[in-house]
PDB file of C-alpha atoms in Angstrom:
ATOM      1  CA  UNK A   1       0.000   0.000   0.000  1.00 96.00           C
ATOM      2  CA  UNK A   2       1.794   3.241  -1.601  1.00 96.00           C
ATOM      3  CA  UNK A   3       0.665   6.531   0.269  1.00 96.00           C
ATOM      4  CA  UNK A   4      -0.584   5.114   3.009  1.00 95.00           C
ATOM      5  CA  UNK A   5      -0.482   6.177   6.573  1.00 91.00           C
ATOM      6  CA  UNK A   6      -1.873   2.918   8.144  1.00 91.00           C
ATOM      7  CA  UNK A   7      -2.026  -0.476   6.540  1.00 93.00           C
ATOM      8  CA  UNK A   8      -5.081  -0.952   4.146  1.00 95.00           C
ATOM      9  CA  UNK A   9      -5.122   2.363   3.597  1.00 96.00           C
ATOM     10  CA  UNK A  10      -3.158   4.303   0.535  1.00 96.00           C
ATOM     11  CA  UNK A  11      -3.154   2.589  -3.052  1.00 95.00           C
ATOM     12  CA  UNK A  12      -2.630  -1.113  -3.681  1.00 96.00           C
ATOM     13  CA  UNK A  13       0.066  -2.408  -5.581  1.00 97.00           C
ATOM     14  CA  UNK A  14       1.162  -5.594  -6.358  1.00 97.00           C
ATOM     15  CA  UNK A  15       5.017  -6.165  -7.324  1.00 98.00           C
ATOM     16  CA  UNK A  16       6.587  -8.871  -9.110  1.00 97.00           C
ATOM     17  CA  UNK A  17      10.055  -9.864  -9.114  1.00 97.00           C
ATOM     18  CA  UNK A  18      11.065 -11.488 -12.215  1.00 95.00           C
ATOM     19  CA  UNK A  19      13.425 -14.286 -11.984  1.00 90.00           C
ATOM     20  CA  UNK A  20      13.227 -15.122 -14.886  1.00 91.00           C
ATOM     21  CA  UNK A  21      11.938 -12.769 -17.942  1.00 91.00           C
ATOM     22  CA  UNK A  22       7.870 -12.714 -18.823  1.00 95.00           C
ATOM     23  CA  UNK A  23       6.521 -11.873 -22.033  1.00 96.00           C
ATOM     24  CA  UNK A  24       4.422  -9.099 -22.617  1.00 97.00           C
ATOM     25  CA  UNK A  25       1.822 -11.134 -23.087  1.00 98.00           C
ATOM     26  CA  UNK A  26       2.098 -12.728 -19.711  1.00 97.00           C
ATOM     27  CA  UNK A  27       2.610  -9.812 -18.004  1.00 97.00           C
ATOM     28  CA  UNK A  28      -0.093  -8.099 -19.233  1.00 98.00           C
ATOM     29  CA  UNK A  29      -2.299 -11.402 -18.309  1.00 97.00           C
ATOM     30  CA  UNK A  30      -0.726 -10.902 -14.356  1.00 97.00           C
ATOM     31  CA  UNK A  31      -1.808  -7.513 -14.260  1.00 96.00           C
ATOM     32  CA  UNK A  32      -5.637  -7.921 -15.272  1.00 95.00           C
ATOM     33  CA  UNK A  33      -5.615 -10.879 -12.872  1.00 95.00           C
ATOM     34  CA  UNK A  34      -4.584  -8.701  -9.437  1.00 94.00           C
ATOM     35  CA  UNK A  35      -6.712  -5.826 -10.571  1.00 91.00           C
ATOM     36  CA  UNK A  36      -4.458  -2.898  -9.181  1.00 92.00           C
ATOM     37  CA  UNK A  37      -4.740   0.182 -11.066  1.00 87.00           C
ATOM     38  CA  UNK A  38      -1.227  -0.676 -11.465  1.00 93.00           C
ATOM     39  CA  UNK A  39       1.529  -3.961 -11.406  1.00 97.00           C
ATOM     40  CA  UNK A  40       4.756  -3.679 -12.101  1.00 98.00           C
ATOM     41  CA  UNK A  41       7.358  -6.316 -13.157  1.00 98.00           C
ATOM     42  CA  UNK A  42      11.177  -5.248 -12.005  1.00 97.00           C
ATOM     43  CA  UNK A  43      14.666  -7.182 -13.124  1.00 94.00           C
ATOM     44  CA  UNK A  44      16.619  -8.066  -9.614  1.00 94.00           C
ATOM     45  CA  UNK A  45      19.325  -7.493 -11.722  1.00 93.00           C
ATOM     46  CA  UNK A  46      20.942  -4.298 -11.931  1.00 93.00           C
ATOM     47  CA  UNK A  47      22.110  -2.509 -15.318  1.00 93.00           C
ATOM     48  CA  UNK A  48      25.276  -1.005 -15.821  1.00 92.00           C
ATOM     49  CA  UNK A  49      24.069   2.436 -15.118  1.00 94.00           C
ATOM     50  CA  UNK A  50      23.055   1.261 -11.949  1.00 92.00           C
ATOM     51  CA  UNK A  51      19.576   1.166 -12.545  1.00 95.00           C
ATOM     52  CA  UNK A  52      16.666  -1.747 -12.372  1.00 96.00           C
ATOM     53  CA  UNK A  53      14.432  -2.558 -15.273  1.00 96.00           C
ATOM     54  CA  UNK A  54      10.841  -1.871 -14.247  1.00 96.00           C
ATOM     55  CA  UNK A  55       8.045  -2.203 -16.585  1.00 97.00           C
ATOM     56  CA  UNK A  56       4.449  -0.396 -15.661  1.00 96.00           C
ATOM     57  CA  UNK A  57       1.140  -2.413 -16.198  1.00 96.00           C
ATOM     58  CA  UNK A  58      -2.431  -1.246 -15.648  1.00 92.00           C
ATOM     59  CA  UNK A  59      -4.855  -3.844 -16.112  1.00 90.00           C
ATOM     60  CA  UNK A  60      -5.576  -3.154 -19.874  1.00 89.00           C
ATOM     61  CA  UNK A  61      -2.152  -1.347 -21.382  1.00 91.00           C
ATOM     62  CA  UNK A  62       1.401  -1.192 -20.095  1.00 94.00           C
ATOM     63  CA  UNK A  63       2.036   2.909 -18.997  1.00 90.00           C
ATOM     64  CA  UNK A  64       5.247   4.464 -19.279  1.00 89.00           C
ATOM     65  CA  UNK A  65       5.595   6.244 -15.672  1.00 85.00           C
ATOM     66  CA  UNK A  66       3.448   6.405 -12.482  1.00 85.00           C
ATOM     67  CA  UNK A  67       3.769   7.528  -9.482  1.00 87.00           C
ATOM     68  CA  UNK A  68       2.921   5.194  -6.720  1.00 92.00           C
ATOM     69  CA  UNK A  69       4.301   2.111  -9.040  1.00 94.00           C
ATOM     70  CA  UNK A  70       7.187   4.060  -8.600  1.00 93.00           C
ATOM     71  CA  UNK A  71       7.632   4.228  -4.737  1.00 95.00           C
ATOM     72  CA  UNK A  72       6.294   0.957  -4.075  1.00 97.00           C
ATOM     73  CA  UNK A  73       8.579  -0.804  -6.440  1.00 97.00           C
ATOM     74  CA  UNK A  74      11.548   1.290  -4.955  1.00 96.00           C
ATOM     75  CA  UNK A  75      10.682  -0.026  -1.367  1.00 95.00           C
ATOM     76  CA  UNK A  76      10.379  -3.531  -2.634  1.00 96.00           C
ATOM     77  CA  UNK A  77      13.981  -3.324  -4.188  1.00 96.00           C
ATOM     78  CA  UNK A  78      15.610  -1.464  -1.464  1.00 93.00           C
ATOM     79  CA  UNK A  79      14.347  -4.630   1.733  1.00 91.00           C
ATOM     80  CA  UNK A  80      14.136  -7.529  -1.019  1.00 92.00           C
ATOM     81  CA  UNK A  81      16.497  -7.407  -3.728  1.00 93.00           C
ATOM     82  CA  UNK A  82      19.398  -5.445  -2.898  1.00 88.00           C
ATOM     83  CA  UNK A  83      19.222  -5.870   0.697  1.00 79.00           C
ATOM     84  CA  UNK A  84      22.102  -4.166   3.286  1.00 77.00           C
ATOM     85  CA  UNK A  85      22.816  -1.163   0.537  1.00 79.00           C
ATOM     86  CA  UNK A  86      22.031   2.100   1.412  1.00 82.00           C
ATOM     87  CA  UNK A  87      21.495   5.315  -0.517  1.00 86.00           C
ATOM     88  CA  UNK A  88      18.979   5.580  -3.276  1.00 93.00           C
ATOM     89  CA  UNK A  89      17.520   3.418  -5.977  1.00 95.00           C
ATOM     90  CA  UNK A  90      17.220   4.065  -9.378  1.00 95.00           C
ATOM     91  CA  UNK A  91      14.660   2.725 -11.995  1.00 95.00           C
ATOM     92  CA  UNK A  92      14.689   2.690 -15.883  1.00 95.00           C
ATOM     93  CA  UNK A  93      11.548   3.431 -17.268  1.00 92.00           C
ATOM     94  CA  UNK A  94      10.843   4.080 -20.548  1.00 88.00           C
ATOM     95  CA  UNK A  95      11.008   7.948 -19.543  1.00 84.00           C
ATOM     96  CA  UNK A  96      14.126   7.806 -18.547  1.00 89.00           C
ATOM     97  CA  UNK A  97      15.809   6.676 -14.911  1.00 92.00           C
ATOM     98  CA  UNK A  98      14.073   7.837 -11.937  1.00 90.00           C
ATOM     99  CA  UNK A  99      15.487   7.963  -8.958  1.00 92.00           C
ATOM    100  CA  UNK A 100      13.982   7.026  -5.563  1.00 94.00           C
ATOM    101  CA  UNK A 101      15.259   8.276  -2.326  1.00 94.00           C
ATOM    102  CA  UNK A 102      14.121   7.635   1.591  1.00 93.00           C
ATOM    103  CA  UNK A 103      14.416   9.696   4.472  1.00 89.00           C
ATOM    104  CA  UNK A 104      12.673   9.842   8.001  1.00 77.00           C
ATOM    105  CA  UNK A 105      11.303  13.089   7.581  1.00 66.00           C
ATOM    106  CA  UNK A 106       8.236  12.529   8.915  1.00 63.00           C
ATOM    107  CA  UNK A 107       7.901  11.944  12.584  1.00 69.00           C
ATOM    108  CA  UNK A 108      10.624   9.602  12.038  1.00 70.00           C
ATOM    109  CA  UNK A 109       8.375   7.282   9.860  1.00 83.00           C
ATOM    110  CA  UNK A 110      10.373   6.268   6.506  1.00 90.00           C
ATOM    111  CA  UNK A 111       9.252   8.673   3.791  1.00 94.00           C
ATOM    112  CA  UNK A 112       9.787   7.414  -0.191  1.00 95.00           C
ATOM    113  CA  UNK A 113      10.970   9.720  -2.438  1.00 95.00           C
ATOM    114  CA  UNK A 114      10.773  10.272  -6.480  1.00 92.00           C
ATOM    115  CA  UNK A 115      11.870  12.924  -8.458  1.00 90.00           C
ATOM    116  CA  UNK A 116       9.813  13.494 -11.258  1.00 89.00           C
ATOM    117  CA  UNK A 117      10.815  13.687 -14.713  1.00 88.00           C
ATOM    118  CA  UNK A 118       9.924  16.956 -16.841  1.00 90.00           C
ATOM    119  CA  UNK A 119       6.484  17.709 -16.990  1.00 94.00           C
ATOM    120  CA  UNK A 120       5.395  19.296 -20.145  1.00 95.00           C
ATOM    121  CA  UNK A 121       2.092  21.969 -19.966  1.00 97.00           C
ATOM    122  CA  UNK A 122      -0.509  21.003 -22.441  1.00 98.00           C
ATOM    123  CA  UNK A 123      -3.863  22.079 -24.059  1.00 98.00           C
ATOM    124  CA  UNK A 124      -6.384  24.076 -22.402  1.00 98.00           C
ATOM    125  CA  UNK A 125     -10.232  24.393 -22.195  1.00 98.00           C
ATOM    126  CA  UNK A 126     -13.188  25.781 -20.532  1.00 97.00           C
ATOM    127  CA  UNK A 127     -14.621  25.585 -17.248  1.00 98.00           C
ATOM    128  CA  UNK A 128     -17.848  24.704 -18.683  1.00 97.00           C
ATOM    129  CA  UNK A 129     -16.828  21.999 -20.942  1.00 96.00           C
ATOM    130  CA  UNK A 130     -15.091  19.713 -18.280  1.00 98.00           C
ATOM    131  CA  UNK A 131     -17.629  20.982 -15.636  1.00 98.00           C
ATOM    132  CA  UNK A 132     -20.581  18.916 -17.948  1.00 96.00           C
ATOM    133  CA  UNK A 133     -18.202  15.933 -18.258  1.00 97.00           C
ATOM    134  CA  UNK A 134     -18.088  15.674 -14.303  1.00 98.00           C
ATOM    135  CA  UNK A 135     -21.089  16.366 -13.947  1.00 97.00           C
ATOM    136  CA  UNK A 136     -21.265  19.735 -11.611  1.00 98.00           C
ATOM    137  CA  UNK A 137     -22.709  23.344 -12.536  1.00 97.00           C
ATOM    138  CA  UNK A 138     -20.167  26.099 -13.830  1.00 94.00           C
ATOM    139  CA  UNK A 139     -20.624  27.673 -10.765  1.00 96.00           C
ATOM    140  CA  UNK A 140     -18.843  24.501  -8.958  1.00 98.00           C
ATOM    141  CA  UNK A 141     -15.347  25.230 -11.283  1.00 98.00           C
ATOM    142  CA  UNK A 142     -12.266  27.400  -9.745  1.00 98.00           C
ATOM    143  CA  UNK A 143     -12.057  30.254 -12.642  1.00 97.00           C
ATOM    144  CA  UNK A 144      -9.242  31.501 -10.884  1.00 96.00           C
ATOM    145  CA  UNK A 145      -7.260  28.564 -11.961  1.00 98.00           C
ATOM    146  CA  UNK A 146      -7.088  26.943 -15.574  1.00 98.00           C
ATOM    147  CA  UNK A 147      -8.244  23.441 -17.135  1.00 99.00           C
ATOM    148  CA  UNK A 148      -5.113  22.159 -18.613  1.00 99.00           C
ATOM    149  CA  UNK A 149      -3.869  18.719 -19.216  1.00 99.00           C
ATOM    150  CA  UNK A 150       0.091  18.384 -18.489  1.00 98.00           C
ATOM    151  CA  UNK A 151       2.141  15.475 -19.547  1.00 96.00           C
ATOM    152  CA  UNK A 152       5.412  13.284 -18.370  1.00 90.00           C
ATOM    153  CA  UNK A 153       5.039   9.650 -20.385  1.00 81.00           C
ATOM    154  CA  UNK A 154       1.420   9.816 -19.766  1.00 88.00           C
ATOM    155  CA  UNK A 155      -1.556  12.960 -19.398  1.00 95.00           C
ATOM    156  CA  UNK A 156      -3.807  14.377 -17.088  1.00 97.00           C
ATOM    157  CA  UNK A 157      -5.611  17.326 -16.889  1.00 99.00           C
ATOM    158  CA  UNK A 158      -6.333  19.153 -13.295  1.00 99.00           C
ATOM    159  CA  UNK A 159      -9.643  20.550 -12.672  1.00 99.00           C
ATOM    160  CA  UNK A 160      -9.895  23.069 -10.410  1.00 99.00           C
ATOM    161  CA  UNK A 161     -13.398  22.724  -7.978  1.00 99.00           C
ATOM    162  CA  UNK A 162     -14.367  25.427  -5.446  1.00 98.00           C
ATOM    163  CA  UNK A 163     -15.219  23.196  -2.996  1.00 98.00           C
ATOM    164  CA  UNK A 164     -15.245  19.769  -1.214  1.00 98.00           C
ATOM    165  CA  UNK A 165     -18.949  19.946  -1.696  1.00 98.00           C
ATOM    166  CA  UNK A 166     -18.330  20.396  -5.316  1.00 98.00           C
ATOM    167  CA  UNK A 167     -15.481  17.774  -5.178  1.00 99.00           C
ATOM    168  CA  UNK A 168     -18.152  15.130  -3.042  1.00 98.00           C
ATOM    169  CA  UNK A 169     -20.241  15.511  -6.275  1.00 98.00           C
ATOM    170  CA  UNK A 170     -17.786  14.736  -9.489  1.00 98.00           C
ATOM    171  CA  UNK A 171     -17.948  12.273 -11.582  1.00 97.00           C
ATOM    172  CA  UNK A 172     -16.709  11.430 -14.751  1.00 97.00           C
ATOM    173  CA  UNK A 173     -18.902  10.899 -17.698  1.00 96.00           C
ATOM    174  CA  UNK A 174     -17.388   9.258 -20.626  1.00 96.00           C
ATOM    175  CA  UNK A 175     -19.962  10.048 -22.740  1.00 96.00           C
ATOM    176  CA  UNK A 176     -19.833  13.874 -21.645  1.00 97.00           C
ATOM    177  CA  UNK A 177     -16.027  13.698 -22.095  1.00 97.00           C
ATOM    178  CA  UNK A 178     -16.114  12.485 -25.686  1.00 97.00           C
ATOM    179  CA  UNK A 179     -16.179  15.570 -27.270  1.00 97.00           C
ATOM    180  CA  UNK A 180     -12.648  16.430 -25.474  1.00 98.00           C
ATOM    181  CA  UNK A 181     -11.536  13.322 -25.562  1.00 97.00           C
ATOM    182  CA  UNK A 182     -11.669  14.123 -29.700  1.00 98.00           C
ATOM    183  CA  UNK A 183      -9.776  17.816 -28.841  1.00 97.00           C
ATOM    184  CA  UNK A 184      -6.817  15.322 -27.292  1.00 98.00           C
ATOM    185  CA  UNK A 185      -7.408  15.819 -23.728  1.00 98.00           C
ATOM    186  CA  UNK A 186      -7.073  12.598 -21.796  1.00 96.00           C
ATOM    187  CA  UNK A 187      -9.277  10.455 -20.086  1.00 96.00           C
ATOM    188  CA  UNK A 188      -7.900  11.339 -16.883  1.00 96.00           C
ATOM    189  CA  UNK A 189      -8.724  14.070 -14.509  1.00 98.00           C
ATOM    190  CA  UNK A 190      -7.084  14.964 -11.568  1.00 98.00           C
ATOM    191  CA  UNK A 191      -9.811  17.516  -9.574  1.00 99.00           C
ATOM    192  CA  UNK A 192      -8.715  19.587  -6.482  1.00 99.00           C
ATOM    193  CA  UNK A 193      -9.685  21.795  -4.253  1.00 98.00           C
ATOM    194  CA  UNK A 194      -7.957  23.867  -1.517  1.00 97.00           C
ATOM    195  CA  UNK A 195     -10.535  22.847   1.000  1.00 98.00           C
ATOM    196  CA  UNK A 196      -9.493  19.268   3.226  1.00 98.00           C
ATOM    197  CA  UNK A 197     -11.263  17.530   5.226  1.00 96.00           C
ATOM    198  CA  UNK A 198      -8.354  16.946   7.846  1.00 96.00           C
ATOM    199  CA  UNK A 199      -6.785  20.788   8.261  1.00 96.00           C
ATOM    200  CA  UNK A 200      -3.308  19.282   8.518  1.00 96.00           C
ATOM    201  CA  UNK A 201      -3.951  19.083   4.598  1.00 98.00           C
ATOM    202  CA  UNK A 202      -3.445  21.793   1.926  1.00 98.00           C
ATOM    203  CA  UNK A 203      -4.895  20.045  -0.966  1.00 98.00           C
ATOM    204  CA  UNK A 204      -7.987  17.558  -1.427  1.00 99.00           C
ATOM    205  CA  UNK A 205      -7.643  15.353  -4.651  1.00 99.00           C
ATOM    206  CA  UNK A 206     -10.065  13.042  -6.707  1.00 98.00           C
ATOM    207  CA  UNK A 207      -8.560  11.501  -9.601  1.00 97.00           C
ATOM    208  CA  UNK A 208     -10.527  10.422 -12.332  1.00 96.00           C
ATOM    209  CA  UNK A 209      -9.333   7.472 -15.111  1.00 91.00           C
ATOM    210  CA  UNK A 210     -10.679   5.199 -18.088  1.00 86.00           C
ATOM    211  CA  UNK A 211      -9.960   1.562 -17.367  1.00 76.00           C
ATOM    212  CA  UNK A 212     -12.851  -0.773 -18.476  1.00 74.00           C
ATOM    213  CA  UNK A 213     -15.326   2.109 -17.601  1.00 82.00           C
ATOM    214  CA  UNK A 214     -14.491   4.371 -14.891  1.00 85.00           C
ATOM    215  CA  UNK A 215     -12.296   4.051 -11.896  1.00 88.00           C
ATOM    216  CA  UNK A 216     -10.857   6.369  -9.015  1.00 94.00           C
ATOM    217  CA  UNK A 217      -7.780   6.054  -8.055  1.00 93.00           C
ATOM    218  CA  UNK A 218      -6.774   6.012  -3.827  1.00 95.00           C
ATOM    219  CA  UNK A 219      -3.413   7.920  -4.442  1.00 96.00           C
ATOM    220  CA  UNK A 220      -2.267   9.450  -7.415  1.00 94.00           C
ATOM    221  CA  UNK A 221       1.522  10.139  -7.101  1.00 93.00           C
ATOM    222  CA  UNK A 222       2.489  10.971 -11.265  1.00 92.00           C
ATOM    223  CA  UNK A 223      -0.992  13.884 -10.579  1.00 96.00           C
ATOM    224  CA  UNK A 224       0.719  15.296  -7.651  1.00 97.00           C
ATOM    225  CA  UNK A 225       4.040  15.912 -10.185  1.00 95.00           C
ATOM    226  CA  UNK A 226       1.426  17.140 -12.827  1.00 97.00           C
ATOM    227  CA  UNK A 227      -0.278  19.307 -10.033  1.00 98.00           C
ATOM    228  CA  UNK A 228       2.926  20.462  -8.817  1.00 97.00           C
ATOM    229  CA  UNK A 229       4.012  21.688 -12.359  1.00 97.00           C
ATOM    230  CA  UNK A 230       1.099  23.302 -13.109  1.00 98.00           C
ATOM    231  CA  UNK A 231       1.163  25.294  -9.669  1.00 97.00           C
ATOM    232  CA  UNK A 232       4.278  26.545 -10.135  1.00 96.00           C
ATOM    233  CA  UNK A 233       3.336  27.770 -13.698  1.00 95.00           C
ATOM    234  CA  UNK A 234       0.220  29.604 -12.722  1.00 96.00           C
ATOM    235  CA  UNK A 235       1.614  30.625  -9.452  1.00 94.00           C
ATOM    236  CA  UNK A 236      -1.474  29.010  -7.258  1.00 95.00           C
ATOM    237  CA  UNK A 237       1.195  29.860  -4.121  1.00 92.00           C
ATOM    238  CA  UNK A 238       2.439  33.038  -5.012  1.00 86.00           C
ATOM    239  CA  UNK A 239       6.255  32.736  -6.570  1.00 74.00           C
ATOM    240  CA  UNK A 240       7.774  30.581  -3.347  1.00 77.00           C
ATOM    241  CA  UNK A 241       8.374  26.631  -3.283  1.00 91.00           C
ATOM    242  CA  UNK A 242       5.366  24.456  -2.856  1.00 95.00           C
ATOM    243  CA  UNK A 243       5.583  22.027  -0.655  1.00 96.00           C
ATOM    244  CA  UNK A 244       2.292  20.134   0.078  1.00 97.00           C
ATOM    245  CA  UNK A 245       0.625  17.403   2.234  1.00 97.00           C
ATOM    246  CA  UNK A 246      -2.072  16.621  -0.764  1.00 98.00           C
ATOM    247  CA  UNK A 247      -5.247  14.073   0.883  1.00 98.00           C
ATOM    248  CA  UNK A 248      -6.381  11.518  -1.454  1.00 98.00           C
ATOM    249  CA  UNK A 249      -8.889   8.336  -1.518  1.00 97.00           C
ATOM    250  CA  UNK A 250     -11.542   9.425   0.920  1.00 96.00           C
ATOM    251  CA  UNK A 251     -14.200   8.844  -1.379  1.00 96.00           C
ATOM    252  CA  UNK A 252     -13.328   4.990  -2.022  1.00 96.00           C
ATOM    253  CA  UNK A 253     -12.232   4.352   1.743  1.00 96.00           C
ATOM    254  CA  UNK A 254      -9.015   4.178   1.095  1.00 96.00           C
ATOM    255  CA  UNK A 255      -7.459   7.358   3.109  1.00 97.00           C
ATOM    256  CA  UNK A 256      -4.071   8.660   1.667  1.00 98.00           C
ATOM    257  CA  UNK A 257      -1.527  11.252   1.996  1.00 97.00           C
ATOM    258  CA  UNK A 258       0.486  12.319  -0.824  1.00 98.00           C
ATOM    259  CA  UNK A 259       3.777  14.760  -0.182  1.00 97.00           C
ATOM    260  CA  UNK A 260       4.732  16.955  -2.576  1.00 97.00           C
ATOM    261  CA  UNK A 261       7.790  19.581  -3.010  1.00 96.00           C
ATOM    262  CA  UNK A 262       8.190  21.393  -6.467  1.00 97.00           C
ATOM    263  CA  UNK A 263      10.424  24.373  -6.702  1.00 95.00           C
ATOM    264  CA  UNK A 264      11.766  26.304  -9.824  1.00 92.00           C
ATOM    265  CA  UNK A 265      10.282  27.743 -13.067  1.00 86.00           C
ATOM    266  CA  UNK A 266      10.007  26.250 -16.951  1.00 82.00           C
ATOM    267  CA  UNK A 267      13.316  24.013 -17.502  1.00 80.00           C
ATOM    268  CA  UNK A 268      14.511  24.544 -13.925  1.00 87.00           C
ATOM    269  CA  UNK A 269      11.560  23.319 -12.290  1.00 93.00           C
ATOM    270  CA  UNK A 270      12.106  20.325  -9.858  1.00 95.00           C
ATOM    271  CA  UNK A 271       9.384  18.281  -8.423  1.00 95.00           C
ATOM    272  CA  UNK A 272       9.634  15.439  -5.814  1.00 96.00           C
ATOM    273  CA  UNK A 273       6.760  13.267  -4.562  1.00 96.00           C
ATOM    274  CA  UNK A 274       6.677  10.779  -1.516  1.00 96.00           C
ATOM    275  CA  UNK A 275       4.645   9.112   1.006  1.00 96.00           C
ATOM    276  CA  UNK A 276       4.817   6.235   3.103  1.00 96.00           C
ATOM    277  CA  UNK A 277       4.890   2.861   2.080  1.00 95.00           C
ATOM    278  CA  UNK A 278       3.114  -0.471   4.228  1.00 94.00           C
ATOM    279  CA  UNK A 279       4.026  -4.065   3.110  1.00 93.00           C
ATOM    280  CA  UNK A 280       0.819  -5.754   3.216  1.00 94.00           C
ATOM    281  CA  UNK A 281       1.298  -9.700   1.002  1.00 93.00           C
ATOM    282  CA  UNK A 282       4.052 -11.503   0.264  1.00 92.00           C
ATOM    283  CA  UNK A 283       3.358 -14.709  -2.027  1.00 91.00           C
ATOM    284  CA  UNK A 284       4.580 -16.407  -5.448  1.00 90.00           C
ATOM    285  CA  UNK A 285       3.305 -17.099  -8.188  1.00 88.00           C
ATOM    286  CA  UNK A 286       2.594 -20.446  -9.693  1.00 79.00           C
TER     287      UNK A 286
END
C-alpha cells in the first residue's frame, strides 16, 4: 500500500520480481488478474548504469511512468532485492531513470521519495466543458485557476473545484467527455480543491481514469508531479516553493496522503513526490 499512513489504507500495488523474464503477453495477463490500477514487473538485476528494469502495467495497457508504481517498487527493491545497501535506488523506465530516495522526515516514519521527470504543460479548455463531463454546474469550477492537461510519459488534466462539496459531487462521464476526448485531452482528470477535510492538509484530490469504464484512483503520485508543475506555472502559491501534504482516496475508503515539493520555473523546475509505504502480502506465483 503506496501513500498510506496505516495499513489498508493508501493505493494497492502488487510487485513482481522477475526471476526469470515474462513476455508481454504474460505480463499483461498478471496484471488484469490482481486488478491494481497498477503492477509492475522489475529485473533483480541491476544494469550497468546502476539502474533496475521496471516495466508499468495497468490492467488493460502497459504505462510508461506512475507515481505510486514508482515508490512501491523502490521499497520492494531497497528490503528484497538489494538488501544491506544504502542510498537511493534508481529505476529505468521508458522515460528515462528515476530515482527514488528515503528519508525519516516525517515523525521519524520512513518517507519514499521520487523525483519526477519533466512535466510538459498542455492544451487548455473551458470551465464549462469539463464541468458537464463531471457532472457539476459552472458555478462549482475554480475560474481563478485553468483546465489544462500536463504530460510526463502519460496525461492528465487538473480541474480546479471550489469546494469539497463540489469535489463530493464529481464524476466522470465518458460520454460527456467524448467531445474532449476528440480535442486530445485525456481520459484522466485529476480535480482539487484547496478545501481538506483533515486541516493538517493543503490540498484535497479526486482523480478520475478510463480503465474498463471508470475508476478512481486512492493515491495518485504521477498527478501530484502534474499538479505540482502546473502550480508553479500559474503561481497558485504566489512565486515561493510548494511544498504540500495533498489528501487523497476518501471517497473509495481508502485514506491517503500524498507529499509533494516542487520548486523552480520552466526548464529549472524540480518536483519530488513521496509518502509512506506499508508491506501488506508476500506470495509467489505459480
Amino acid at each position: 500500500d503506496v501513500f498510506a499512513e496505516a495499513p489498508y489504507c493508501g493505493n494497492p500495488l502488487a510487485v513482481v520480481i522477475c526471476e526469470a523474464p515474462l513476455s508481454d503477453e504474460s505480463m499483461q495477463k498478471i496484471a488484469l488478474e490482481t486488478n491494481y490500477s497498477e503492477t509492475t514487473f522489475v529485473s533483480p538485476l541491476k544494469n550497468e548504469d546502476g539502474g533496475y528494469r521496471v516495466r508499468i502495467f495497468t490492467p488493460s495497457r502497459e504505462i510508461d511512468f506512475a507515481g505510486h508504481p514508482l515508490l512501491g517498487t523502490a521499497h520492494v527493491i531497497r528490503y528484497h532485492i538489494q538488501t544491506g545497501e544504502q542510498g537511493p535506488v534508481r529505476l529505468n523506465l521508458p522515460v528515462g531513470q528515476v530515482e527514488a530516495s528515503f528519508n525519516a522526515a516525517d515523525g521519524g516514519k520512513e518517507v519514499v521519495w521520487f523525483e519526477a521527470p519533466p512535466v510538459t504543460p498542455g492544451i487548455q479548455c473551458s470551465h464549462f466543458e469539463i464541468a458537464t463531463a463531471l457532472g457539476l454546474d459552472a458555478d462549482d469550477m475554480d475560474e481563478a485557476s485553468p483546465v489544462q492537461q500536463m504530460t510526463a510519459g502519460i496525461s492528465a488534466v487538473m480541474v480546479p473545484v471550489s469546494s469539497l462539496d463540489a469535489l463530493s459531487r464529481a464524476r466522470l462521464n465518458l460520454d460527456a467527455y467524448a467531445p474532449l476526448k476528440a480535442e486530445g485531452f485525456a481520459p484522466l482528470t485529476y480535480v482539487f480543491c484547496k478545501q481538506t477535510q483533515n486541516p493538517e492538509n493543503d490540498l484535497s484530490v479526486r482523480f478520475f481514469f478510463e480503465a474498463h469504464g471508470v475508476r478512481e484512483d486512492p493515491a495518485t503520485g504521477n498527478g501530484a508531479a502534474f499538479f505540482g508543475a502546473y502550480a508553479l506555472n500559474h503561481g497558485l502559491y504566489g512565486e515561493r516553493d510548494i511544498s504540500l501534504r495533498i489528501e487523497q482516496g476518501h471517497f473509495v475508503h481508502r485514506p491517503s496522503v500524498v507529499m509533494l515539493q516542487a520548486s523552480g520555473q520552466d526548464a529549472g523546475q524540480q518536483i519530488s513526490v513521496g509518502g509512506h509505504v506499508e508491506m501488506i502480502v508476500q506470495g509467489k506465483l505459480i
